[in-house]
XYZ file of C-alpha atoms in Angstrom:
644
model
C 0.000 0.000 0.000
C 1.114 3.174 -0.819
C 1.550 5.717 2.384
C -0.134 9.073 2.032
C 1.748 11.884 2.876
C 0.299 15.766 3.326
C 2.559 18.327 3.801
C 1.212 20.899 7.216
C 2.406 24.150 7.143
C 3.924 25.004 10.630
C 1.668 27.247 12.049
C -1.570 24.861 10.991
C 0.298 22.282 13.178
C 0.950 24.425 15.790
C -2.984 25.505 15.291
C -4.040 21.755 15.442
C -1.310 21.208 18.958
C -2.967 24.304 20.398
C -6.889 22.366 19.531
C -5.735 19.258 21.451
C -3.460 20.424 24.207
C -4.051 21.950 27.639
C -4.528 26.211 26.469
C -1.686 26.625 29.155
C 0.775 24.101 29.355
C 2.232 22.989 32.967
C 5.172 22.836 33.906
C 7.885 19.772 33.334
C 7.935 19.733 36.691
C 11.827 20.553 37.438
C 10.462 22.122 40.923
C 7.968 18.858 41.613
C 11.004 16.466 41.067
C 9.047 14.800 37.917
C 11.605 16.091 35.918
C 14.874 13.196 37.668
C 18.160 14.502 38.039
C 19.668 11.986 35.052
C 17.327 14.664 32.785
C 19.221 17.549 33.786
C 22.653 18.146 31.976
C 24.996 21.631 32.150
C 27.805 22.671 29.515
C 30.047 22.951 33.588
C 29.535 23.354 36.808
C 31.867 24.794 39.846
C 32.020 21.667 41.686
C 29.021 18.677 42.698
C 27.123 21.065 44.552
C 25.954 23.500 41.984
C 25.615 20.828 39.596
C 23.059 20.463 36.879
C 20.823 18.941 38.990
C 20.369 21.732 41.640
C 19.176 23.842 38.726
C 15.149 23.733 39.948
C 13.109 26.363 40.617
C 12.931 27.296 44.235
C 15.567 24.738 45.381
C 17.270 25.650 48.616
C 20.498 25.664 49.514
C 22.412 24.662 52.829
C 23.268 26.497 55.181
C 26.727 26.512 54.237
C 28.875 27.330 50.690
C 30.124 24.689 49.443
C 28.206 21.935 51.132
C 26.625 19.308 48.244
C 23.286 21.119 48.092
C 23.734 24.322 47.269
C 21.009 26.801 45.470
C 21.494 26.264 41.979
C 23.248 25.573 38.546
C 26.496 27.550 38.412
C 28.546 27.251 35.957
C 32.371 26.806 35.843
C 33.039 29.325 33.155
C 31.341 33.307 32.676
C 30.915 33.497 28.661
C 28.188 33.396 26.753
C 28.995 29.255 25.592
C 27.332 27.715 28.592
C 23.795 26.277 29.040
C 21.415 24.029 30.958
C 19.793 21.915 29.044
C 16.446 19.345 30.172
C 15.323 16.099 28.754
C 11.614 16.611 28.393
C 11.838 12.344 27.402
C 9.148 12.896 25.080
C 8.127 15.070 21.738
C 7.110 18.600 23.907
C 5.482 21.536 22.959
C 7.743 24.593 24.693
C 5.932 27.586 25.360
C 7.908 28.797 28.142
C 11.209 29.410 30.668
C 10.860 30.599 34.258
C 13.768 31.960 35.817
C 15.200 32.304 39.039
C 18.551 33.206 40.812
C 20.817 31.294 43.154
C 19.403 30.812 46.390
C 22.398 31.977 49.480
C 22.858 34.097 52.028
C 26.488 34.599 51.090
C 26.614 35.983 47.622
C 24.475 36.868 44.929
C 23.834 35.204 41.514
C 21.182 35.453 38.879
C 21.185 35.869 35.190
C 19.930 38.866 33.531
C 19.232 37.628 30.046
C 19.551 34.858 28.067
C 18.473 32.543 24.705
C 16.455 29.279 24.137
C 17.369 26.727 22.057
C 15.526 23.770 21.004
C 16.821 20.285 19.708
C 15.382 16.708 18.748
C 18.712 14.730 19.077
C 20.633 16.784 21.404
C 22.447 17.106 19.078
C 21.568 19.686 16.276
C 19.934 22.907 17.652
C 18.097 25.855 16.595
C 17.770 29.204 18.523
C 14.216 30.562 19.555
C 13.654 32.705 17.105
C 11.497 36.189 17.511
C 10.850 36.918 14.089
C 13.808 37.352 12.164
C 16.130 37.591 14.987
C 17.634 35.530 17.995
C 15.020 35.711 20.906
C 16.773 38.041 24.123
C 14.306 36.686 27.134
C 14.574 39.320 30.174
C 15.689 36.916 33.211
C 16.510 37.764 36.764
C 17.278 41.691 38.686
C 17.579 39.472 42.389
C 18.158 35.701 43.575
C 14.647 35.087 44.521
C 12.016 36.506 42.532
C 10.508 34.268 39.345
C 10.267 35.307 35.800
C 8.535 34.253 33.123
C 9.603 34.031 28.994
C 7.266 33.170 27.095
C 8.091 31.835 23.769
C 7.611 34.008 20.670
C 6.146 30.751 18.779
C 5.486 27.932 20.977
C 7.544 24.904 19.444
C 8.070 21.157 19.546
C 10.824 19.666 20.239
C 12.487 17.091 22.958
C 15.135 19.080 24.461
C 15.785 22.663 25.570
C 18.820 24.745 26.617
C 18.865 27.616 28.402
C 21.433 29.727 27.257
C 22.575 32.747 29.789
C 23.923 35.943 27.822
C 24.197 38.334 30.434
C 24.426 38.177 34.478
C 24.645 40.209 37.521
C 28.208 42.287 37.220
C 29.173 41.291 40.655
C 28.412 37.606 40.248
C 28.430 34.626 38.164
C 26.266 32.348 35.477
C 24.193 30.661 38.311
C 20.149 30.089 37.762
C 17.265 28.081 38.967
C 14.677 27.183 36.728
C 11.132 25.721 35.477
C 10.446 24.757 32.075
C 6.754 25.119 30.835
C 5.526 22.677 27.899
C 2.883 20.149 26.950
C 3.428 16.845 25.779
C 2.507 16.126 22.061
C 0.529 12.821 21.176
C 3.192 10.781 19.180
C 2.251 7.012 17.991
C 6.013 6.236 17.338
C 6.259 6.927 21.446
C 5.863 3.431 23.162
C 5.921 4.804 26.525
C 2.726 7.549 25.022
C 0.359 4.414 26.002
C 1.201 4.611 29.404
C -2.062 5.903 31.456
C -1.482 9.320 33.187
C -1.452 9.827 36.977
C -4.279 11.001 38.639
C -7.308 10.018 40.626
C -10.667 8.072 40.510
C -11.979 10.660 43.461
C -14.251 12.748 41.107
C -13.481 16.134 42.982
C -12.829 19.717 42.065
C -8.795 19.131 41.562
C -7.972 22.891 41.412
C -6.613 26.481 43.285
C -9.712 28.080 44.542
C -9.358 31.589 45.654
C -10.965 33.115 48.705
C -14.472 33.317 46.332
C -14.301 29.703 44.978
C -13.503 28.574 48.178
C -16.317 29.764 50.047
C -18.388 28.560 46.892
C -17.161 25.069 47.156
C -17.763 24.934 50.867
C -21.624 25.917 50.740
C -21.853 23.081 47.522
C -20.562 20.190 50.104
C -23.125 21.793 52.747
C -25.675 21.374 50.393
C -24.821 18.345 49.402
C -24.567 16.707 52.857
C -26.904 19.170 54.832
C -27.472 16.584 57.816
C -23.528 16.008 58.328
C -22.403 19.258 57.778
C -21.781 22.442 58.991
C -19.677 26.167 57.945
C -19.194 28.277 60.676
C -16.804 31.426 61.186
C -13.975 31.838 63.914
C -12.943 35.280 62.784
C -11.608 37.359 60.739
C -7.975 37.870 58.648
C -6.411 41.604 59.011
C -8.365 42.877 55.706
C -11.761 40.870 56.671
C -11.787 37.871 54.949
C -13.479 35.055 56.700
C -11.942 32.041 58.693
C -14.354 29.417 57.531
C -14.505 26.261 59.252
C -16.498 23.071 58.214
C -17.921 20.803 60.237
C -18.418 17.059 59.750
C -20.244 14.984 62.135
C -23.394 13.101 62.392
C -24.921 15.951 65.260
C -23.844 18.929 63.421
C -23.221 22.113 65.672
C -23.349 20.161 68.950
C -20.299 18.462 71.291
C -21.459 14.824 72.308
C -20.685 13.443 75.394
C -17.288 10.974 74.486
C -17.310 11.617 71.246
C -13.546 13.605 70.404
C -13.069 16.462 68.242
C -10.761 16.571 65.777
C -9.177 19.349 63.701
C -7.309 19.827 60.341
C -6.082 23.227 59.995
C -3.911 24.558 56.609
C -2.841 27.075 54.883
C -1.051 29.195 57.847
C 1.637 30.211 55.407
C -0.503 31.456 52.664
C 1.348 30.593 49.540
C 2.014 26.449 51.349
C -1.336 25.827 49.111
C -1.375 22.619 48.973
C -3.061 21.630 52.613
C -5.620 24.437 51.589
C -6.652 22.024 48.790
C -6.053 18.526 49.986
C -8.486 19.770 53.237
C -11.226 20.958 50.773
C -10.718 17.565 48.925
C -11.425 15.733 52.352
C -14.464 17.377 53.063
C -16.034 16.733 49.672
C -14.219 13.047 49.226
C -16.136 12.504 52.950
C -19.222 13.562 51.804
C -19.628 11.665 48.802
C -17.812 8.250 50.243
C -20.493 9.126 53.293
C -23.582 9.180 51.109
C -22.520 5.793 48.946
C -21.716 3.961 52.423
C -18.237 3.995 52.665
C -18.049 1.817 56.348
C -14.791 3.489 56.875
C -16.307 7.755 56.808
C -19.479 6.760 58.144
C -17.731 5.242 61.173
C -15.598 8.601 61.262
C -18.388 10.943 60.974
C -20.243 9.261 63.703
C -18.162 8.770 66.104
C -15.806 11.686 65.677
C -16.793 15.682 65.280
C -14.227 16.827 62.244
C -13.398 20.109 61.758
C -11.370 21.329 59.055
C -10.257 24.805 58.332
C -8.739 24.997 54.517
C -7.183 28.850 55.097
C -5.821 30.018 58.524
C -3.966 32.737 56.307
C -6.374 34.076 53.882
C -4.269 37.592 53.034
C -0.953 35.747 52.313
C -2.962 33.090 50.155
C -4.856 35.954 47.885
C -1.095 37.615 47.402
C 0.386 34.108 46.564
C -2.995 33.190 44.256
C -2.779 36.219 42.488
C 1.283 35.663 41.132
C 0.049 32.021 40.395
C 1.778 28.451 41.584
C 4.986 28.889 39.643
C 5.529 32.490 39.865
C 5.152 32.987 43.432
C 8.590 31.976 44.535
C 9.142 30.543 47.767
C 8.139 33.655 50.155
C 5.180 35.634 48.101
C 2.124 34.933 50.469
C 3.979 33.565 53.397
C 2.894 36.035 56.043
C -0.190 37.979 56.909
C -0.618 40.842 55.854
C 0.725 42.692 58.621
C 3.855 40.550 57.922
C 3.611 38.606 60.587
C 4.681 35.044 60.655
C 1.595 33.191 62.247
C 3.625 29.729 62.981
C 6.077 31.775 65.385
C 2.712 34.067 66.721
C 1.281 32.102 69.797
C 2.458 32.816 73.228
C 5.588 31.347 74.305
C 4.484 28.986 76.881
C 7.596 26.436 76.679
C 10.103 28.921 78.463
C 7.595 30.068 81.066
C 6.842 26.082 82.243
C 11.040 25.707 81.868
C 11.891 28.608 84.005
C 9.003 27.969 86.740
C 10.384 24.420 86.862
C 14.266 25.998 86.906
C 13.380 27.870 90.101
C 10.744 25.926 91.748
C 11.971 24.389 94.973
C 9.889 20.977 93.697
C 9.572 20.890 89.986
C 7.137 18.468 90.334
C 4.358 20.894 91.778
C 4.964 22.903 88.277
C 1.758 22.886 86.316
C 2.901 21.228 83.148
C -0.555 21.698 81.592
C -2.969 24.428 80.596
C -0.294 27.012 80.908
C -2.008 30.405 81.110
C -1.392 33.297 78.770
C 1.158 35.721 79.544
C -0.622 38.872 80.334
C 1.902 40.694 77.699
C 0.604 38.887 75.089
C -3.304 39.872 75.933
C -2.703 43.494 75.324
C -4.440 45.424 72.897
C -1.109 46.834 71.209
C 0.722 43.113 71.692
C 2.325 42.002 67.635
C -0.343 39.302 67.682
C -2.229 38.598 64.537
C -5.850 38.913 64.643
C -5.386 35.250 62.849
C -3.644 33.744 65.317
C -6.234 35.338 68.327
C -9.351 33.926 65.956
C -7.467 30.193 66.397
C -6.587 30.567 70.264
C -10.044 31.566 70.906
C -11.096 28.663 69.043
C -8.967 26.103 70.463
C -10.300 27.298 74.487
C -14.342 26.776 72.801
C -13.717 23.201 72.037
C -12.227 20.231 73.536
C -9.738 19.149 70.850
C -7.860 15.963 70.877
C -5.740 15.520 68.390
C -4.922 17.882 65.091
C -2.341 18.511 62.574
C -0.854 21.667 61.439
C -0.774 21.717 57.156
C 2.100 23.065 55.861
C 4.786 22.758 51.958
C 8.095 22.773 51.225
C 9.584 19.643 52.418
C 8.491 15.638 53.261
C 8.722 15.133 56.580
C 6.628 14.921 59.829
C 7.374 17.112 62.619
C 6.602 16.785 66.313
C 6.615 18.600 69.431
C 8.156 20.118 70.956
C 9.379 23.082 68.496
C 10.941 25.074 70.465
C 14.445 23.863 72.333
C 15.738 24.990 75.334
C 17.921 27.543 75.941
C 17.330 29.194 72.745
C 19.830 26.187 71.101
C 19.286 26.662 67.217
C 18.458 22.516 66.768
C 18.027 20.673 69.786
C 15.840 17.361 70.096
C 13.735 18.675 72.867
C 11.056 15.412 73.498
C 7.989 16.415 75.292
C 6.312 14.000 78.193
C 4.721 12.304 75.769
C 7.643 11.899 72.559
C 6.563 8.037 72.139
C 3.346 8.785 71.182
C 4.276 11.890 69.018
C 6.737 10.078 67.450
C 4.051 7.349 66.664
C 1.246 9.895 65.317
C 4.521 11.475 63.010
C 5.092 7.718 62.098
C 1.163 7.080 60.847
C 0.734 9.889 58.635
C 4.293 9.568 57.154
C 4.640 5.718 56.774
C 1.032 5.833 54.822
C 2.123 8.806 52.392
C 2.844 7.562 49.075
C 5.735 9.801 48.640
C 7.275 9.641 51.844
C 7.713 6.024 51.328
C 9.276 5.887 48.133
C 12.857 4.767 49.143
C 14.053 6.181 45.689
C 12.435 9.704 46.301
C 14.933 12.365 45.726
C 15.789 14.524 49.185
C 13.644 18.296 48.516
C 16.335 20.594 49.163
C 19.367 19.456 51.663
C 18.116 17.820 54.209
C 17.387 13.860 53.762
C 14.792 13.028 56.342
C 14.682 9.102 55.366
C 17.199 8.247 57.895
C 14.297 9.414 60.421
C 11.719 7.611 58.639
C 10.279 10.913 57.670
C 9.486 12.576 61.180
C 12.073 14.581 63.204
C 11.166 16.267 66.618
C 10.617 19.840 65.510
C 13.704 21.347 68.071
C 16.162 18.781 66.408
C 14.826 20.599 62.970
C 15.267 24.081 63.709
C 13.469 26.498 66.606
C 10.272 27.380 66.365
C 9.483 29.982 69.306
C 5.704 30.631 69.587
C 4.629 27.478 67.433
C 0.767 26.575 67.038
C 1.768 22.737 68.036
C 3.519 23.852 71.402
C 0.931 26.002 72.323
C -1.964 23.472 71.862
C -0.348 20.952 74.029
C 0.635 23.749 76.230
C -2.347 25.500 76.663
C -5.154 22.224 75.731
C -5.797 18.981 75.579
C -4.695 18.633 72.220
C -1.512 16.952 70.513
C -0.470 18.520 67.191
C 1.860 17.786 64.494
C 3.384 19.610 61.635
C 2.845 17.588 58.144
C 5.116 19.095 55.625
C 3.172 17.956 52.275
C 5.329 18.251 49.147
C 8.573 19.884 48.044
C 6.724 22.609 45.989
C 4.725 24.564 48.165
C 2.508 25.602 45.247
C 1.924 22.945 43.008
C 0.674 23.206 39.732
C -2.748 22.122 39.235
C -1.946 19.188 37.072
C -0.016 17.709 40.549
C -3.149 18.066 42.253
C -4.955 15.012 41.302
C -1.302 12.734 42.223
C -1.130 14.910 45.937
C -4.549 14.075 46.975
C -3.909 10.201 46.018
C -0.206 10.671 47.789
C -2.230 12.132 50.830
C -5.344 10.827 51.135
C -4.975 7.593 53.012
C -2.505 9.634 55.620
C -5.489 12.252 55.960
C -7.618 9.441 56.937
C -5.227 7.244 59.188
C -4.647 10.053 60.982
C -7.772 11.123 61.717
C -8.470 7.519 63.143
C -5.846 8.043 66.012
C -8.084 10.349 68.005
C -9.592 6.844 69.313
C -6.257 5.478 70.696
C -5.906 5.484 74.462
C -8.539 5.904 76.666
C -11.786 7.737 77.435
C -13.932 8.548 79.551
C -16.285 10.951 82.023
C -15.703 11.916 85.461
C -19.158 12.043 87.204
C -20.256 13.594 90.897
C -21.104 10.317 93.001
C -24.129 11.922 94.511
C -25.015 13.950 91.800
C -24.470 12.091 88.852
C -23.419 15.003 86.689
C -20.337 15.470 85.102
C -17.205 17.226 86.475
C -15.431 20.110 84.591
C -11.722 20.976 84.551
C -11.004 17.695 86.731
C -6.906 16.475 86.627
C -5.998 13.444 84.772
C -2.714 12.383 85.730
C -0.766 9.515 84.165
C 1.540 7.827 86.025
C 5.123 8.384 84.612
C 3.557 10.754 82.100
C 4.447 14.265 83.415
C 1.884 16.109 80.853
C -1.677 16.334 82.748
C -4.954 16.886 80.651
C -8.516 18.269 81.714
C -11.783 17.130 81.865
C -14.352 19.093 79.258
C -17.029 20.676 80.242
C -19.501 18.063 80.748
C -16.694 15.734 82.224
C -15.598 13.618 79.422
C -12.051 13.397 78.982
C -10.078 11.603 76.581
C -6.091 10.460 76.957
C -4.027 9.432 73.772
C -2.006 6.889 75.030
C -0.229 4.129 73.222
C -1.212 0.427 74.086
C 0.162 -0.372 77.833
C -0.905 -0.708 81.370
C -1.514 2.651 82.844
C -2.167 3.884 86.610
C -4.557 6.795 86.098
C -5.378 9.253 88.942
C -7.947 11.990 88.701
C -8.945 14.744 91.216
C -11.152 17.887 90.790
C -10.865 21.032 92.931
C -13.353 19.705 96.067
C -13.189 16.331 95.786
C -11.364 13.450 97.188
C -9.058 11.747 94.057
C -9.608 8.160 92.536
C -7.543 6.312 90.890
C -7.980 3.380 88.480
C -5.480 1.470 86.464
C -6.204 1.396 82.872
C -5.672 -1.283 80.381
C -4.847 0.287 76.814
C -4.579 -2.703 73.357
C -3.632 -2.758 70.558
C -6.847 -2.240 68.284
C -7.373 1.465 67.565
C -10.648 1.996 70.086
C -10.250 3.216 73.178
C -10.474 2.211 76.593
C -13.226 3.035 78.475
C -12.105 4.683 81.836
C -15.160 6.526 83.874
C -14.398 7.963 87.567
C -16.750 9.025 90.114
C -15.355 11.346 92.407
C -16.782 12.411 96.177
C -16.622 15.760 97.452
C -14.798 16.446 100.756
C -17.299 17.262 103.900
C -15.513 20.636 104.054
C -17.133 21.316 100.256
C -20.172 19.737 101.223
C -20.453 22.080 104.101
C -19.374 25.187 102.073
C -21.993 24.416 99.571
C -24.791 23.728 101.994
C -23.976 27.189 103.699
C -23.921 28.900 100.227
C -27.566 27.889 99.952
C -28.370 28.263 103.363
C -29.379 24.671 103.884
C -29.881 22.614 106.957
C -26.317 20.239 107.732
C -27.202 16.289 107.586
C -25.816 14.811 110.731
C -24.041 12.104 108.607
C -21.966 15.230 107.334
C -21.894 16.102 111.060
C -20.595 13.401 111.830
C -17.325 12.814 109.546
C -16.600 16.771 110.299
C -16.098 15.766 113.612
C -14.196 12.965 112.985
C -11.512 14.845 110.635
C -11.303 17.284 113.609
C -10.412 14.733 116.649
C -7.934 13.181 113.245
C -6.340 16.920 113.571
C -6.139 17.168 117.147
C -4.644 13.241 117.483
C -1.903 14.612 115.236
C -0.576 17.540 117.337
């Protein structure tokens, strides 16, 4: 048979590519790690370091120069012959280059301008062309800030160079960057078969702004009116909304035993990934929760869910507006007042270290529900209105357990975050590190990423040889963190999940994070049942005791009953002496068995008041004293009198 062949001018084929393709092509993914380091080549480099393969958008250096992960591509020579040059793998249509400088805090390195050359082989290549002329893209005037070329004509080929023409005058050829391009259907492509990452989940996989947010919120309320709930905790600096939803199966209203548990994201606006993976959760839980799904309904009923997407509304608009790869790796970060919310609560870990320093027992040191300095209440005290909206939340409602949403890295951090002594990295454990260090372990052992023993490290720190999870003090300090405070200050144990490499991923990754995240998300969420539970009643009353002590034996870190006397103790599976006492009443103590399944132990204490209280409270009404009460007053009296 004879083959029929058509000749297509250029631009009709580009025409047809444009039909067929996505109208704005993602990127490679150089700053996701999609793009591996064996696709990454350089005409030189100084030394290992600022090799090829530290050439990615937003990479970040160590601490030191010279160290093997430095912040970018440098090359060995300053002329106008050297390049970077990517693999895309397959036939790509280019459309564009984004730029970036060296990341250090000892010297400075960008390029200014620079050309684009394309290349099927890797061999022959041809210059981007802007009509008759070379192309000149405009690159870098600092290290940090992202720019965007856009191709003149958008043009397939397999690999691209990035050719630097001019640079800073006081530095040298060094660059980050992220290639933009869609891949083109080719039959000859054996590999083109191969079925696309994603996800079965049919949700709304994209970046929803402070508008489309909201929107999506009231759809999964409408959609699952009897499980569901929005409510407000406040308000950001400029008056956007802190929206909150609700899932449980009593909507609006704490039930006696039943814990609460909280997801909250987006604290450092432009980290945008949590923001979406939370509003995935709420919509994935409705929809599993309507077909039957034995796992959510058993969730939903037995656990009150709340999930805020955006702590950080402000910072997320500023970071949403520049878009996911053009926000580099600060725009958004803060709130507006430039505040960073994550070092914002009070400092409650040196007060409790100091009062234990100079207490003649450090044992009689409350090592729970730490009050609030009274600097920090002041009107005129650098605290966000953010991070007030959250405190005031967290005192409303008995959390148990939560975790803090955050981008950048992939790793699992737990208290405590601050170190003592002001020591820059310091493992500081708290009183409970074993079962920290087994919540870090569940949500980071059930990531799909995390896992991957062949994963490449995110910047320069390889957290594998932790198993993903590192106590935050042996990370770095984190004075005024939300996860100290809450175990401080509450009930509630926190940890840090640091989600992806790229803080703001493109929203083709979106679909592959939720799938990487979702069974974590869940998992975790199931640990608010470990341990053991239960209510601390009045024995003539009946009625449930607030603010009553739990102490753990050999567990220095005391929680609090709620206000209708339920209490609940995450505790991993052992044998566990449990004392509790309320202001009033004599203590009781009980010894608690804790297994192995993920329910929890039912532990219920009824506690009797003293006579004294009994008397004071009869007085206060101006009641009549029984004589049995008569009686044991007496007693404790002649006990006094024995003594002396």
């Amino acid at each position: 048979s004879e083959t029929l062949r058509i000749s297509i001018k250029p631009t009709d084929f580009i025409s047809w590519l444009f039909s067929v393709l996505p109208p704005d092509c993602p990127p490679l993914g150089l700053e996701s790690l999609n793009v591996d380091d064996s696709q990454i080549q350089a005409s030189s480099y100084q030394r290992s370091g600022l090799g090829p393969h530290r050439g990615r958008l937003n990479i970040q250096s160590g601490i030191e120069d010279g160290d093997l992960y430095d912040g970018a591509w440098c090359a060995e020579f300053k002329d106008k012959h050297q390049w970077l040059e990517v693999d895309a793998i397959h036939l790509t249509l280019f459309t564009g280059v984004i730029l970036q400088g060296r990341n250090s805090i000892w010297s400075w390195d960008w390029v200014e301008t620079y050309k684009v050359q394309l290349s099927n082989d890797s061999v022959s290549w041809k210059t981007c062309m802007n009509g008759t002329q070379e192309a000149i893209f405009e690159g870098n005037q600092n290290p940090e800030t992202p720019v965007l070329g856009l191709l003149p004509v958008p043009t397939v080929a397999r690999f691209i160079r990035i050719n630097p023409q001019t640079w800073y005058f006081n530095g040298t050829v060094c660059l980050r960057a992220e290639i933009l391009g869609c891949r083109v259907p080719d039959p000859d492509d054996i590999y083109s078969s191969a079925p696309e990452p994603g996800s079965k989940d049919a949700l709304d996989f994209r970046h929803h702004n402070y508008k489309e947010m909201r929107k999506l919120m009231k759809s999964v309320t409408e959609e699952c009116p009897d499980i569901t709930r929005v409510y407000t905790i406040g308000k950001s600096y400029t008056g956007l909304k802190l929206y909150v939803m609700e899932i449980s199966d009593n909507p609006g209203k704490h039930e006696l035993g039943e814990p609460e548990f909280r997801y909250v994201a987006g604290m450092h606006g432009n980290e945008a990934l949590g923001r979406e993976l939370v509003l995935n959760l709420m919509q994935y839980m409705c929809k599993e929760y309507k077909k039957g799904n034995q796992r959510i309904v058993r969730l939903v009923t037995e656990t009150r869910i709340h999930l805020l997407p955006s702590m950080n509304p402000d910072g997320y608009e500023v970071a949403y507006e520049k878009g996911s790869e053009l926000a580099g790796w600060a725009e958004g970060r803060y709130s507006f007042e430039g505040i960073d919310l994550n070092h914002n609560f009070p400092d409650l870990n040196n007060i409790m270290w100091d009062a234990q320093e100079t207490a003649a027992d450090p044992s009689k040191v409350s090592n729970h529900y730490i009050p609030i300095p009274e600097y920090y209440t002041k009107e005129d005290a650098m605290v966000a209105p953010e991070t007030r909206a959250v405190i005031s939340w967290m005192q409303d409602i008995p959390f148990v357990l939560s975790a803090n949403l955050h981008g950048g890295e992939l790793v699992v951090t737990y208290p405590f975050d601050c170190t003592r002594d002001w020591a820059p990295q310091e493992n500081t454990p708290t009183a409970d590190d074993a079962f920290f260090r087994w919540l870090a372990t569940v949500y980071a052992s059930t990531n799909l990423v995390m896992v991957d023993p062949d994963r490449r490290i995110c910047h320069y720190e390889d957290f594998q040889g932790h198993n993903n999870i590192i106590n935050g003090g042996a990370w770095h300090t984190v004075p005024g963190s939300m996860n100290d405070f809450s175990y401080l200050h509450t009930n509630c144990f926190e940890v840090t999940v640091e989600l992806s490499c790229d803080k703001f991923p493109h929203v083709s990754e979106l679909p592959i994070e939720w799938e990487n995240n979702k069974e974590s998300l869940l998992v975790y969420m199931e640990q608010v049942h470990r341990g053991i539970k239960g209510v601390v009643k009045d024995k003539i009353t009946k009625q449930g005791i607030a603010d009553a002590v739990i102490k753990v034996e050999d567990h220095d870190h005391d929680i609090r009953s709620a206000a209708d006397g339920d209490y609940w103790r995450l505790l991993n599976p052992g044998e566990y002496k449990v004392v509790v006492w309320a202001e009033g009443y004599f203590p009781s103590m009980r010894r608690c068995h804790v297994g192995m399944e993920p329910n929890p132990t039912i532990c219920d204490f009824t506690l009797t008041k003293t006579p004294i209280q009994r008397l004071k409270e009869i007085r206060a009404k101006g009641g009549k004293v029984p004589q049995d009460l008569q009686l044991r007053l007496r007693a404790l009296r002649l006990r006094k009198l024995r003594t002396f």
